[in-house]
mmCIF file of C-alpha atoms in Angstrom:
data_model
loop_
_atom_site.group_PDB
_atom_site.id
_atom_site.type_symbol
_atom_site.label_atom_id
_atom_site.label_comp_id
_atom_site.label_asym_id
_atom_site.label_seq_id
_atom_site.Cartn_x
_atom_site.Cartn_y
_atom_site.Cartn_z
ATOM 1 C CA MET A 749 20.665 -5.690 2.099
ATOM 2 C CA ASN A 750 20.158 -8.979 3.883
ATOM 3 C CA LEU A 751 16.614 -10.010 4.608
ATOM 4 C CA ASP A 752 15.910 -12.731 7.098
ATOM 5 C CA ALA A 753 15.820 -16.062 5.312
ATOM 6 C CA ARG A 754 12.207 -16.403 6.346
ATOM 7 C CA THR A 755 11.121 -13.186 4.633
ATOM 8 C CA GLY A 756 10.090 -12.926 0.957
ATOM 9 C CA VAL A 757 8.257 -10.713 -1.563
ATOM 10 C CA CYS A 758 5.275 -11.203 -3.834
ATOM 11 C CA TYR A 759 5.995 -10.658 -7.542
ATOM 12 C CA GLY A 760 2.753 -9.582 -9.263
ATOM 13 C CA THR A 761 2.618 -8.872 -12.986
ATOM 14 C CA LEU A 762 -0.619 -6.917 -13.598
ATOM 15 C CA GLY A 763 1.102 -3.875 -15.161
ATOM 16 C CA ASP A 764 2.053 -2.523 -18.534
ATOM 17 C CA ASN A 765 5.149 -0.680 -17.392
ATOM 18 C CA LEU A 766 7.067 -3.462 -15.684
ATOM 19 C CA GLN A 767 10.757 -4.097 -16.114
ATOM 20 C CA PRO A 768 11.711 -7.311 -18.013
ATOM 21 C CA PRO A 769 11.772 -10.352 -15.619
ATOM 22 C CA ARG A 770 15.500 -10.883 -15.922
ATOM 23 C CA GLU A 771 16.172 -7.310 -14.741
ATOM 24 C CA ILE A 772 13.744 -7.735 -11.827
ATOM 25 C CA VAL A 773 15.328 -11.070 -10.849
ATOM 26 C CA ASN A 774 18.760 -9.530 -11.003
ATOM 27 C CA LEU A 775 17.627 -6.758 -8.584
ATOM 28 C CA ILE A 776 16.148 -9.414 -6.290
ATOM 29 C CA LYS A 777 19.430 -11.354 -6.316
ATOM 30 C CA GLY A 778 21.519 -8.268 -5.906
ATOM 31 C CA ASN A 779 19.651 -7.393 -2.735
ATOM 32 C CA ASN A 780 19.778 -10.875 -1.203
ATOM 33 C CA ILE A 781 16.045 -11.460 -1.320
ATOM 34 C CA GLY A 782 15.896 -15.264 -1.038
ATOM 35 C CA ASN A 783 12.135 -16.036 -1.306
ATOM 36 C CA ILE A 784 9.425 -14.874 -3.774
ATOM 37 C CA ARG A 785 5.838 -15.708 -4.499
ATOM 38 C CA LEU A 786 4.463 -15.933 -8.064
ATOM 39 C CA TYR A 787 0.748 -16.015 -8.737
ATOM 40 C CA ASN A 788 0.977 -17.992 -11.936
ATOM 41 C CA PRO A 789 3.653 -19.922 -13.930
ATOM 42 C CA ASN A 790 4.962 -16.989 -16.051
ATOM 43 C CA PRO A 791 7.524 -18.630 -18.394
ATOM 44 C CA ALA A 792 9.741 -15.565 -18.741
ATOM 45 C CA ILE A 793 10.001 -15.163 -14.918
ATOM 46 C CA LEU A 794 10.619 -18.825 -14.405
ATOM 47 C CA GLU A 795 13.416 -18.846 -17.078
ATOM 48 C CA ALA A 796 14.956 -15.845 -15.300
ATOM 49 C CA LEU A 797 14.849 -17.684 -11.989
ATOM 50 C CA GLN A 798 16.682 -20.818 -13.224
ATOM 51 C CA GLY A 799 19.944 -21.413 -11.366
ATOM 52 C CA THR A 800 19.365 -18.585 -8.886
ATOM 53 C CA ASN A 801 18.435 -20.770 -5.905
ATOM 54 C CA ILE A 802 15.688 -18.194 -4.997
ATOM 55 C CA SER A 803 12.919 -20.083 -3.244
ATOM 56 C CA VAL A 804 9.594 -19.873 -5.105
ATOM 57 C CA ILE A 805 5.967 -20.254 -4.217
ATOM 58 C CA ILE A 806 4.094 -20.734 -7.503
ATOM 59 C CA GLY A 807 0.351 -20.453 -7.836
ATOM 60 C CA VAL A 808 -2.083 -22.632 -9.826
ATOM 61 C CA PRO A 809 -4.420 -20.035 -11.323
ATOM 62 C CA ASN A 810 -7.997 -20.166 -9.981
ATOM 63 C CA ASP A 811 -9.470 -20.796 -13.380
ATOM 64 C CA GLU A 812 -7.421 -23.987 -13.795
ATOM 65 C CA ILE A 813 -8.411 -25.640 -10.517
ATOM 66 C CA GLN A 814 -11.561 -27.419 -11.643
ATOM 67 C CA GLY A 815 -9.857 -28.983 -14.645
ATOM 68 C CA ILE A 816 -7.019 -30.299 -12.482
ATOM 69 C CA ALA A 817 -9.452 -31.677 -9.901
ATOM 70 C CA THR A 818 -11.571 -33.517 -12.453
ATOM 71 C CA ASP A 819 -8.864 -34.998 -14.635
ATOM 72 C CA PRO A 820 -5.586 -36.372 -13.268
ATOM 73 C CA SER A 821 -3.951 -36.023 -16.688
ATOM 74 C CA VAL A 822 -4.477 -32.233 -16.512
ATOM 75 C CA ALA A 823 -2.576 -32.282 -13.185
ATOM 76 C CA THR A 824 0.219 -34.337 -14.795
ATOM 77 C CA SER A 825 0.511 -31.921 -17.699
ATOM 78 C CA TRP A 826 0.509 -28.899 -15.384
ATOM 79 C CA VAL A 827 3.450 -30.237 -13.430
ATOM 80 C CA GLN A 828 5.265 -31.241 -16.588
ATOM 81 C CA ASN A 829 4.846 -27.833 -18.229
ATOM 82 C CA ASN A 830 5.276 -25.620 -15.224
ATOM 83 C CA ILE A 831 7.466 -27.428 -12.779
ATOM 84 C CA ARG A 832 9.570 -30.195 -14.433
ATOM 85 C CA LYS A 833 10.361 -27.980 -17.419
ATOM 86 C CA TYR A 834 12.156 -25.575 -15.096
ATOM 87 C CA ARG A 835 14.413 -28.106 -13.365
ATOM 88 C CA TYR A 836 16.807 -25.434 -12.012
ATOM 89 C CA VAL A 837 14.105 -23.393 -10.257
ATOM 90 C CA ASN A 838 14.003 -23.851 -6.504
ATOM 91 C CA PHE A 839 10.280 -24.502 -6.027
ATOM 92 C CA ARG A 840 9.170 -24.451 -2.369
ATOM 93 C CA TYR A 841 5.391 -24.593 -2.583
ATOM 94 C CA ILE A 842 2.748 -25.026 -5.196
ATOM 95 C CA SER A 843 -0.329 -23.049 -4.100
ATOM 96 C CA VAL A 844 -3.567 -24.362 -5.548
ATOM 97 C CA GLY A 845 -5.646 -21.223 -5.829
ATOM 98 C CA ASN A 846 -5.493 -17.750 -4.294
ATOM 99 C CA GLU A 847 -7.841 -16.537 -1.594
ATOM 100 C CA MET A 848 -10.810 -18.797 -2.516
ATOM 101 C CA ASN A 849 -13.578 -19.575 -0.143
ATOM 102 C CA PRO A 850 -16.943 -21.441 -0.686
ATOM 103 C CA ALA A 851 -19.061 -18.338 -0.116
ATOM 104 C CA ASP A 852 -17.352 -15.996 -2.522
ATOM 105 C CA ASN A 853 -16.213 -18.717 -5.043
ATOM 106 C CA PRO A 854 -18.804 -21.502 -4.998
ATOM 107 C CA ASN A 855 -17.883 -22.699 -8.428
ATOM 108 C CA ILE A 856 -14.120 -23.086 -7.670
ATOM 109 C CA ALA A 857 -13.457 -23.509 -3.977
ATOM 110 C CA PRO A 858 -15.067 -26.977 -3.579
ATOM 111 C CA TYR A 859 -12.521 -28.329 -6.073
ATOM 112 C CA ILE A 860 -9.471 -27.147 -4.185
ATOM 113 C CA PRO A 861 -8.908 -30.157 -1.847
ATOM 114 C CA THR A 862 -9.132 -32.595 -4.719
ATOM 115 C CA ALA A 863 -6.912 -30.435 -6.992
ATOM 116 C CA MET A 864 -4.315 -30.304 -4.188
ATOM 117 C CA GLN A 865 -4.247 -34.101 -4.102
ATOM 118 C CA ARG A 866 -4.034 -34.352 -7.893
ATOM 119 C CA ILE A 867 -1.003 -32.007 -8.030
ATOM 120 C CA SER A 868 0.619 -33.881 -5.115
ATOM 121 C CA ASP A 869 0.107 -37.199 -6.969
ATOM 122 C CA ALA A 870 1.633 -35.686 -10.152
ATOM 123 C CA LEU A 871 4.678 -34.443 -8.165
ATOM 124 C CA ALA A 872 5.124 -37.890 -6.643
ATOM 125 C CA ALA A 873 4.995 -39.525 -10.061
ATOM 126 C CA ALA A 874 7.693 -37.084 -11.216
ATOM 127 C CA ARG A 875 9.766 -37.775 -8.058
ATOM 128 C CA LEU A 876 9.336 -34.193 -6.973
ATOM 129 C CA GLN A 877 7.861 -34.876 -3.541
ATOM 130 C CA ARG A 878 10.192 -32.284 -1.988
ATOM 131 C CA ILE A 879 7.873 -29.590 -3.325
ATOM 132 C CA LYS A 880 5.038 -28.975 -0.884
ATOM 133 C CA VAL A 881 1.446 -28.440 -2.019
ATOM 134 C CA SER A 882 -0.958 -26.141 -0.209
ATOM 135 C CA ALA A 883 -3.606 -23.457 -0.930
ATOM 136 C CA VAL A 884 -3.384 -19.781 -0.122
ATOM 137 C CA LEU A 885 -6.433 -18.651 1.891
ATOM 138 C CA SER A 886 -7.527 -15.263 3.197
ATOM 139 C CA MET A 887 -8.716 -14.166 6.606
ATOM 140 C CA SER A 888 -12.228 -14.506 5.184
ATOM 141 C CA VAL A 889 -12.138 -18.108 6.288
ATOM 142 C CA ILE A 890 -11.836 -17.022 9.910
ATOM 143 C CA GLY A 891 -15.261 -16.513 11.560
ATOM 144 C CA VAL A 892 -13.999 -15.327 14.930
ATOM 145 C CA SER A 893 -10.717 -13.483 15.379
ATOM 146 C CA TYR A 894 -11.105 -11.529 18.595
ATOM 147 C CA PRO A 895 -9.755 -12.122 21.079
ATOM 148 C CA PRO A 896 -7.105 -14.137 19.298
ATOM 149 C CA SER A 897 -7.493 -17.188 21.536
ATOM 150 C CA ALA A 898 -11.201 -17.381 20.373
ATOM 151 C CA GLY A 899 -10.029 -17.714 16.778
ATOM 152 C CA ALA A 900 -12.227 -20.176 14.782
ATOM 153 C CA PHE A 901 -12.900 -20.982 11.188
ATOM 154 C CA ARG A 902 -16.343 -20.150 9.779
ATOM 155 C CA PRO A 903 -18.441 -23.277 10.670
ATOM 156 C CA GLU A 904 -20.092 -23.395 7.267
ATOM 157 C CA PHE A 905 -16.598 -23.840 5.652
ATOM 158 C CA ARG A 906 -15.369 -26.604 7.935
ATOM 159 C CA GLU A 907 -16.716 -29.932 6.641
ATOM 160 C CA SER A 908 -16.337 -29.545 2.885
ATOM 161 C CA PHE A 909 -13.447 -27.105 2.619
ATOM 162 C CA ILE A 910 -11.258 -26.339 5.633
ATOM 163 C CA ASP A 911 -11.237 -29.835 7.202
ATOM 164 C CA PRO A 912 -10.169 -31.607 3.940
ATOM 165 C CA ILE A 913 -7.420 -29.029 3.416
ATOM 166 C CA ILE A 914 -6.109 -29.468 6.951
ATOM 167 C CA LYS A 915 -6.222 -33.271 6.619
ATOM 168 C CA PHE A 916 -4.231 -33.087 3.371
ATOM 169 C CA LEU A 917 -1.600 -30.748 4.863
ATOM 170 C CA LEU A 918 -1.137 -33.042 7.867
ATOM 171 C CA LYS A 919 -0.823 -36.124 5.648
ATOM 172 C CA THR A 920 1.712 -34.551 3.341
ATOM 173 C CA HIS A 921 3.645 -32.589 5.986
ATOM 174 C CA SER A 922 2.886 -29.293 4.250
ATOM 175 C CA ASP A 923 2.070 -25.900 5.716
ATOM 176 C CA PHE A 924 -0.978 -23.653 6.131
ATOM 177 C CA LEU A 925 -0.698 -20.602 3.802
ATOM 178 C CA ILE A 926 -2.808 -17.541 4.462
ATOM 179 C CA ASP A 927 -2.817 -13.789 3.609
ATOM 180 C CA VAL A 928 -2.950 -11.482 6.597
ATOM 181 C CA TYR A 929 -3.588 -7.770 6.191
ATOM 182 C CA PRO A 930 -3.763 -5.551 9.296
ATOM 183 C CA TYR A 931 -4.177 -2.650 6.888
ATOM 184 C CA PHE A 932 -7.653 -3.761 5.815
ATOM 185 C CA ALA A 933 -8.697 -4.351 9.406
ATOM 186 C CA TYR A 934 -7.521 -0.892 10.335
ATOM 187 C CA ALA A 935 -9.019 0.830 7.298
ATOM 188 C CA SER A 936 -12.462 -0.818 8.003
ATOM 189 C CA ASP A 937 -12.505 0.537 11.558
ATOM 190 C CA PRO A 938 -9.941 3.352 12.170
ATOM 191 C CA THR A 939 -11.964 4.660 15.071
ATOM 192 C CA ASN A 940 -11.522 1.535 17.206
ATOM 193 C CA ILE A 941 -8.213 0.180 15.857
ATOM 194 C CA PRO A 942 -5.307 2.454 16.745
ATOM 195 C CA LEU A 943 -2.941 3.214 13.874
ATOM 196 C CA ASP A 944 0.109 2.516 15.987
ATOM 197 C CA TYR A 945 -1.292 -0.960 16.868
ATOM 198 C CA ALA A 946 -1.657 -1.708 13.124
ATOM 199 C CA LEU A 947 1.837 -0.350 12.289
ATOM 200 C CA PHE A 948 3.774 -2.241 15.046
ATOM 201 C CA THR A 949 4.586 1.130 16.763
ATOM 202 C CA SER A 950 2.476 0.943 19.893
ATOM 203 C CA LYS A 951 4.599 1.526 23.012
ATOM 204 C CA SER A 952 2.415 -0.608 25.239
ATOM 205 C CA VAL A 953 0.174 -3.639 25.240
ATOM 206 C CA VAL A 954 -3.122 -3.039 23.449
ATOM 207 C CA VAL A 955 -4.853 -6.394 23.781
ATOM 208 C CA ARG A 956 -4.598 -8.713 26.731
ATOM 209 C CA ASP A 957 -5.821 -12.230 26.022
ATOM 210 C CA GLY A 958 -5.270 -14.466 29.024
ATOM 211 C CA PRO A 959 -1.531 -15.170 29.186
ATOM 212 C CA TYR A 960 -0.944 -13.541 25.831
ATOM 213 C CA GLN A 961 -0.268 -9.761 25.297
ATOM 214 C CA TYR A 962 -0.390 -8.023 21.994
ATOM 215 C CA GLN A 963 1.302 -4.756 20.931
ATOM 216 C CA ASN A 964 0.516 -5.260 17.233
ATOM 217 C CA LEU A 965 -2.461 -6.311 15.184
ATOM 218 C CA PHE A 966 -0.444 -8.560 12.926
ATOM 219 C CA HIS A 967 0.443 -10.937 15.694
ATOM 220 C CA ALA A 968 -3.112 -10.885 17.020
ATOM 221 C CA MET A 969 -4.481 -11.831 13.591
ATOM 222 C CA VAL A 970 -1.883 -14.575 12.997
ATOM 223 C CA ASP A 971 -2.574 -16.063 16.454
ATOM 224 C CA SER A 972 -6.296 -16.132 15.761
ATOM 225 C CA VAL A 973 -5.307 -18.434 12.853
ATOM 226 C CA HIS A 974 -3.227 -20.520 15.231
ATOM 227 C CA ALA A 975 -6.164 -20.854 17.547
ATOM 228 C CA ALA A 976 -8.550 -21.745 14.757
ATOM 229 C CA LEU A 977 -6.210 -24.485 13.552
ATOM 230 C CA GLU A 978 -5.965 -25.846 17.103
ATOM 231 C CA LYS A 979 -9.761 -26.126 17.266
ATOM 232 C CA ALA A 980 -9.833 -27.858 13.876
ATOM 233 C CA GLY A 981 -7.237 -30.526 14.642
ATOM 234 C CA GLY A 982 -4.371 -28.711 12.913
ATOM 235 C CA SER A 983 -2.361 -27.491 15.908
ATOM 236 C CA SER A 984 0.893 -28.917 14.535
ATOM 237 C CA LEU A 985 0.648 -27.089 11.237
ATOM 238 C CA LYS A 986 3.059 -24.316 10.472
ATOM 239 C CA VAL A 987 1.439 -21.012 9.444
ATOM 240 C CA VAL A 988 3.081 -19.131 6.532
ATOM 241 C CA VAL A 989 1.865 -15.576 5.818
ATOM 242 C CA THR A 990 1.869 -15.423 2.009
ATOM 243 C CA GLU A 991 0.876 -11.795 1.728
ATOM 244 C CA THR A 992 0.894 -8.796 3.927
ATOM 245 C CA GLY A 993 1.841 -5.135 3.517
ATOM 246 C CA TRP A 994 0.689 -1.522 3.543
ATOM 247 C CA PRO A 995 -0.316 0.587 0.533
ATOM 248 C CA THR A 996 1.366 3.946 -0.109
ATOM 249 C CA ALA A 997 -1.685 5.694 -1.659
ATOM 250 C CA GLY A 998 -5.357 5.320 -2.504
ATOM 251 C CA GLY A 999 -7.011 4.850 0.793
ATOM 252 C CA THR A 1000 -7.263 5.583 4.586
ATOM 253 C CA GLY A 1001 -3.824 5.866 6.177
ATOM 254 C CA THR A 1002 -2.008 5.163 2.910
ATOM 255 C CA THR A 1003 1.292 7.017 3.025
ATOM 256 C CA VAL A 1004 4.855 6.048 2.206
ATOM 257 C CA SER A 1005 5.873 6.719 5.810
ATOM 258 C CA ASN A 1006 3.193 4.355 7.108
ATOM 259 C CA ALA A 1007 4.183 1.658 4.652
ATOM 260 C CA PHE A 1008 7.832 2.170 5.667
ATOM 261 C CA ALA A 1009 6.974 1.824 9.339
ATOM 262 C CA ASN A 1010 4.798 -1.250 8.708
ATOM 263 C CA ASN A 1011 7.303 -3.118 6.621
ATOM 264 C CA SER A 1012 10.462 -2.283 8.614
ATOM 265 C CA ASN A 1013 8.824 -3.282 11.872
ATOM 266 C CA LEU A 1014 7.309 -6.312 10.365
ATOM 267 C CA PHE A 1015 10.785 -7.662 9.487
ATOM 268 C CA LYS A 1016 11.812 -7.486 13.090
ATOM 269 C CA SER A 1017 8.624 -9.089 14.372
ATOM 270 C CA VAL A 1018 8.712 -12.188 12.273
ATOM 271 C CA LYS A 1019 12.026 -13.327 13.751
ATOM 272 C CA ARG A 1020 10.643 -13.576 17.228
ATOM 273 C CA GLY A 1021 7.339 -15.309 16.536
ATOM 274 C CA THR A 1022 3.987 -14.490 17.997
ATOM 275 C CA PRO A 1023 2.770 -14.495 21.670
ATOM 276 C CA ARG A 1024 1.076 -17.853 21.019
ATOM 277 C CA ARG A 1025 4.056 -19.256 19.135
ATOM 278 C CA PRO A 1026 7.084 -17.507 20.702
ATOM 279 C CA LYS A 1027 10.592 -18.053 19.454
ATOM 280 C CA LYS A 1028 9.328 -19.578 16.208
ATOM 281 C CA THR A 1029 10.159 -17.500 13.169
ATOM 282 C CA LEU A 1030 7.130 -16.668 11.071
ATOM 283 C CA ASP A 1031 7.646 -17.031 7.341
ATOM 284 C CA THR A 1032 6.180 -13.895 5.703
ATOM 285 C CA TYR A 1033 5.932 -12.526 2.189
ATOM 286 C CA ILE A 1034 5.476 -8.829 1.596
ATOM 287 C CA PHE A 1035 3.064 -7.615 -1.016
ATOM 288 C CA ASP A 1036 3.958 -6.285 -3.565
ATOM 289 C CA LEU A 1037 7.446 -6.250 -5.117
ATOM 290 C CA ILE A 1038 6.529 -3.382 -7.525
ATOM 291 C CA ASP A 1039 3.341 -1.409 -8.257
ATOM 292 C CA GLU A 1040 0.875 -3.032 -10.693
ATOM 293 C CA ASN A 1041 -0.827 -0.172 -12.604
ATOM 294 C CA GLN A 1042 -3.479 -2.437 -14.199
ATOM 295 C CA LYS A 1043 -5.134 -3.492 -10.910
ATOM 296 C CA THR A 1044 -8.348 -2.093 -9.572
ATOM 297 C CA PRO A 1045 -9.571 -0.289 -7.487
ATOM 298 C CA GLU A 1046 -7.019 2.490 -7.226
ATOM 299 C CA LEU A 1047 -5.718 1.281 -3.804
ATOM 300 C CA GLU A 1048 -4.546 -1.997 -5.367
ATOM 301 C CA LYS A 1049 -2.065 -0.132 -7.566
ATOM 302 C CA HIS A 1050 0.036 1.193 -4.705
ATOM 303 C CA TRP A 1051 1.731 -1.572 -2.786
ATOM 304 C CA GLU A 1052 5.317 -1.407 -4.060
ATOM 305 C CA SER A 1053 7.635 -2.701 -1.427
ATOM 306 C CA PHE A 1054 10.967 -3.091 -3.207
ATOM 307 C CA PHE A 1055 12.512 0.043 -1.831
ATOM 308 C CA LEU A 1056 10.621 -0.153 1.426
ATOM 309 C CA ILE A 1057 12.220 -3.568 1.885
ATOM 310 C CA MET A 1058 15.637 -2.020 1.167
ATOM 311 C CA SER A 1059 15.007 0.518 3.894
ATOM 312 C CA LEU A 1060 16.519 -1.975 6.290
ATOM 313 C CA ASN A 1061 19.772 -0.865 4.926
ATOM 314 C CA ILE A 1062 18.650 2.259 3.021
ATOM 315 C CA LYS A 1063 21.370 4.598 4.201
ATOM 316 C CA TYR A 1064 24.055 2.276 2.868
ATOM 317 C CA LEU A 1065 22.109 1.905 -0.401
ATOM 318 C CA LEU A 1066 21.747 5.647 -0.946
ATOM 319 C CA LEU A 1067 25.259 6.539 -0.011
ATOM 320 C CA HIS A 1068 27.170 3.714 -1.648
ATOM 321 C CA LYS A 1069 25.076 1.957 -4.252
ATOM 322 C CA MET A 1070 22.374 4.282 -5.625
ATOM 323 C CA TRP A 1071 24.588 5.913 -8.257
ATOM 324 C CA SER A 1072 25.524 2.526 -9.789
ATOM 325 C CA ILE A 1073 21.936 1.221 -10.008
ATOM 326 C CA THR A 1074 19.928 4.407 -10.570
ATOM 327 C CA LYS A 1075 19.587 3.772 -14.283
ATOM 328 C CA SER A 1076 18.431 0.181 -13.750
ATOM 329 C CA VAL A 1077 15.749 1.105 -11.235
ATOM 330 C CA SER A 1078 14.609 4.494 -12.492
ATOM 331 C CA CYS A 1079 11.354 3.142 -13.811
ATOM 332 C CA LEU A 1080 10.656 1.357 -10.453
ATOM 333 C CA ILE A 1081 10.849 4.370 -8.211
ATOM 334 C CA SER A 1082 9.211 7.777 -8.443
ATOM 335 C CA SER A 1083 11.067 10.882 -7.537
ATOM 336 C CA SER A 1084 8.620 11.597 -4.668
ATOM 337 C CA PHE A 1085 9.174 8.071 -3.385
ATOM 338 C CA TYR A 1086 12.983 8.492 -3.634
ATOM 339 C CA ASN A 1087 12.818 11.811 -1.806
ATOM 340 C CA THR A 1088 10.740 10.376 0.965
ATOM 341 C CA LEU A 1089 13.228 7.560 1.516
ATOM 342 C CA CYS A 1090 16.034 10.110 1.551
ATOM 343 C CA ASN A 1091 14.260 11.898 4.365
ATOM 344 C CA PHE A 1092 14.502 8.766 6.509
ATOM 345 C CA CYS A 1093 18.211 8.876 6.311
#
């Protein structure tokens, strides 16, 4: 399997039945997945990634942000212990926090811009300026998303949160990272949001927005972010989608076939850009590499994408490779999931 170089996967670890990191990394390498996102600096995973050249987004855990922001020596130690120590890991971004905003996280979010600067300064001191620093946000920071050209950040977030982040990203030539989930938009309003529009399977234009036409919700949501950045002085920033996907169980419209359709069509869409940014590939990370059985609520346990990703070349996998790797991956794939994938062949 060869994923587009712009496509990656999220590697979460909230499970008690996960394969050892080295086995997971070998499966990632063996299937030519070149980009992954980690939510924290897990030493065993980082050791397994050494020398692989897999591009890594690594997260600063939310509960460490305040300490880093208030004490530069903490930022220096963080970079020393989690970045410099793993000199043969190909770090691409350090994400300071995950899906924080001032309304939901008033005790953490205000520290993010300063923590980003502290980490950047620590990287510079270590001569690691090639690693970009950013923060992963969620669509909760967008106040208006429809139509996409009206996209705007929530005004109460602008001055103390969004604007300093944008200023930092522009100054350091970094990118704007955000999680974009058409699934949650669809599940919250399945009466008015057509399923085929959410799954990239609509045969015709669903939303007309001036000169822009949208056949899928993902592009519409991303372009609302582009429009919001334009209004906030960040029109030159590149948007990177650090999470998206479709669950296979636990909620409205959650089936393996829907997840298959979403992810396989998503891979095609990111190569051609969005209506507002045509011909510009959209870096996108699929959530989640494997199911995490300790997450809550139930819906959060069912986002495994490893074999859905491999569906781009699933017939070859099943006919030519499956017998040689069945033992290695048997704990990653259920028999029902395997049978469903076989049906697609």
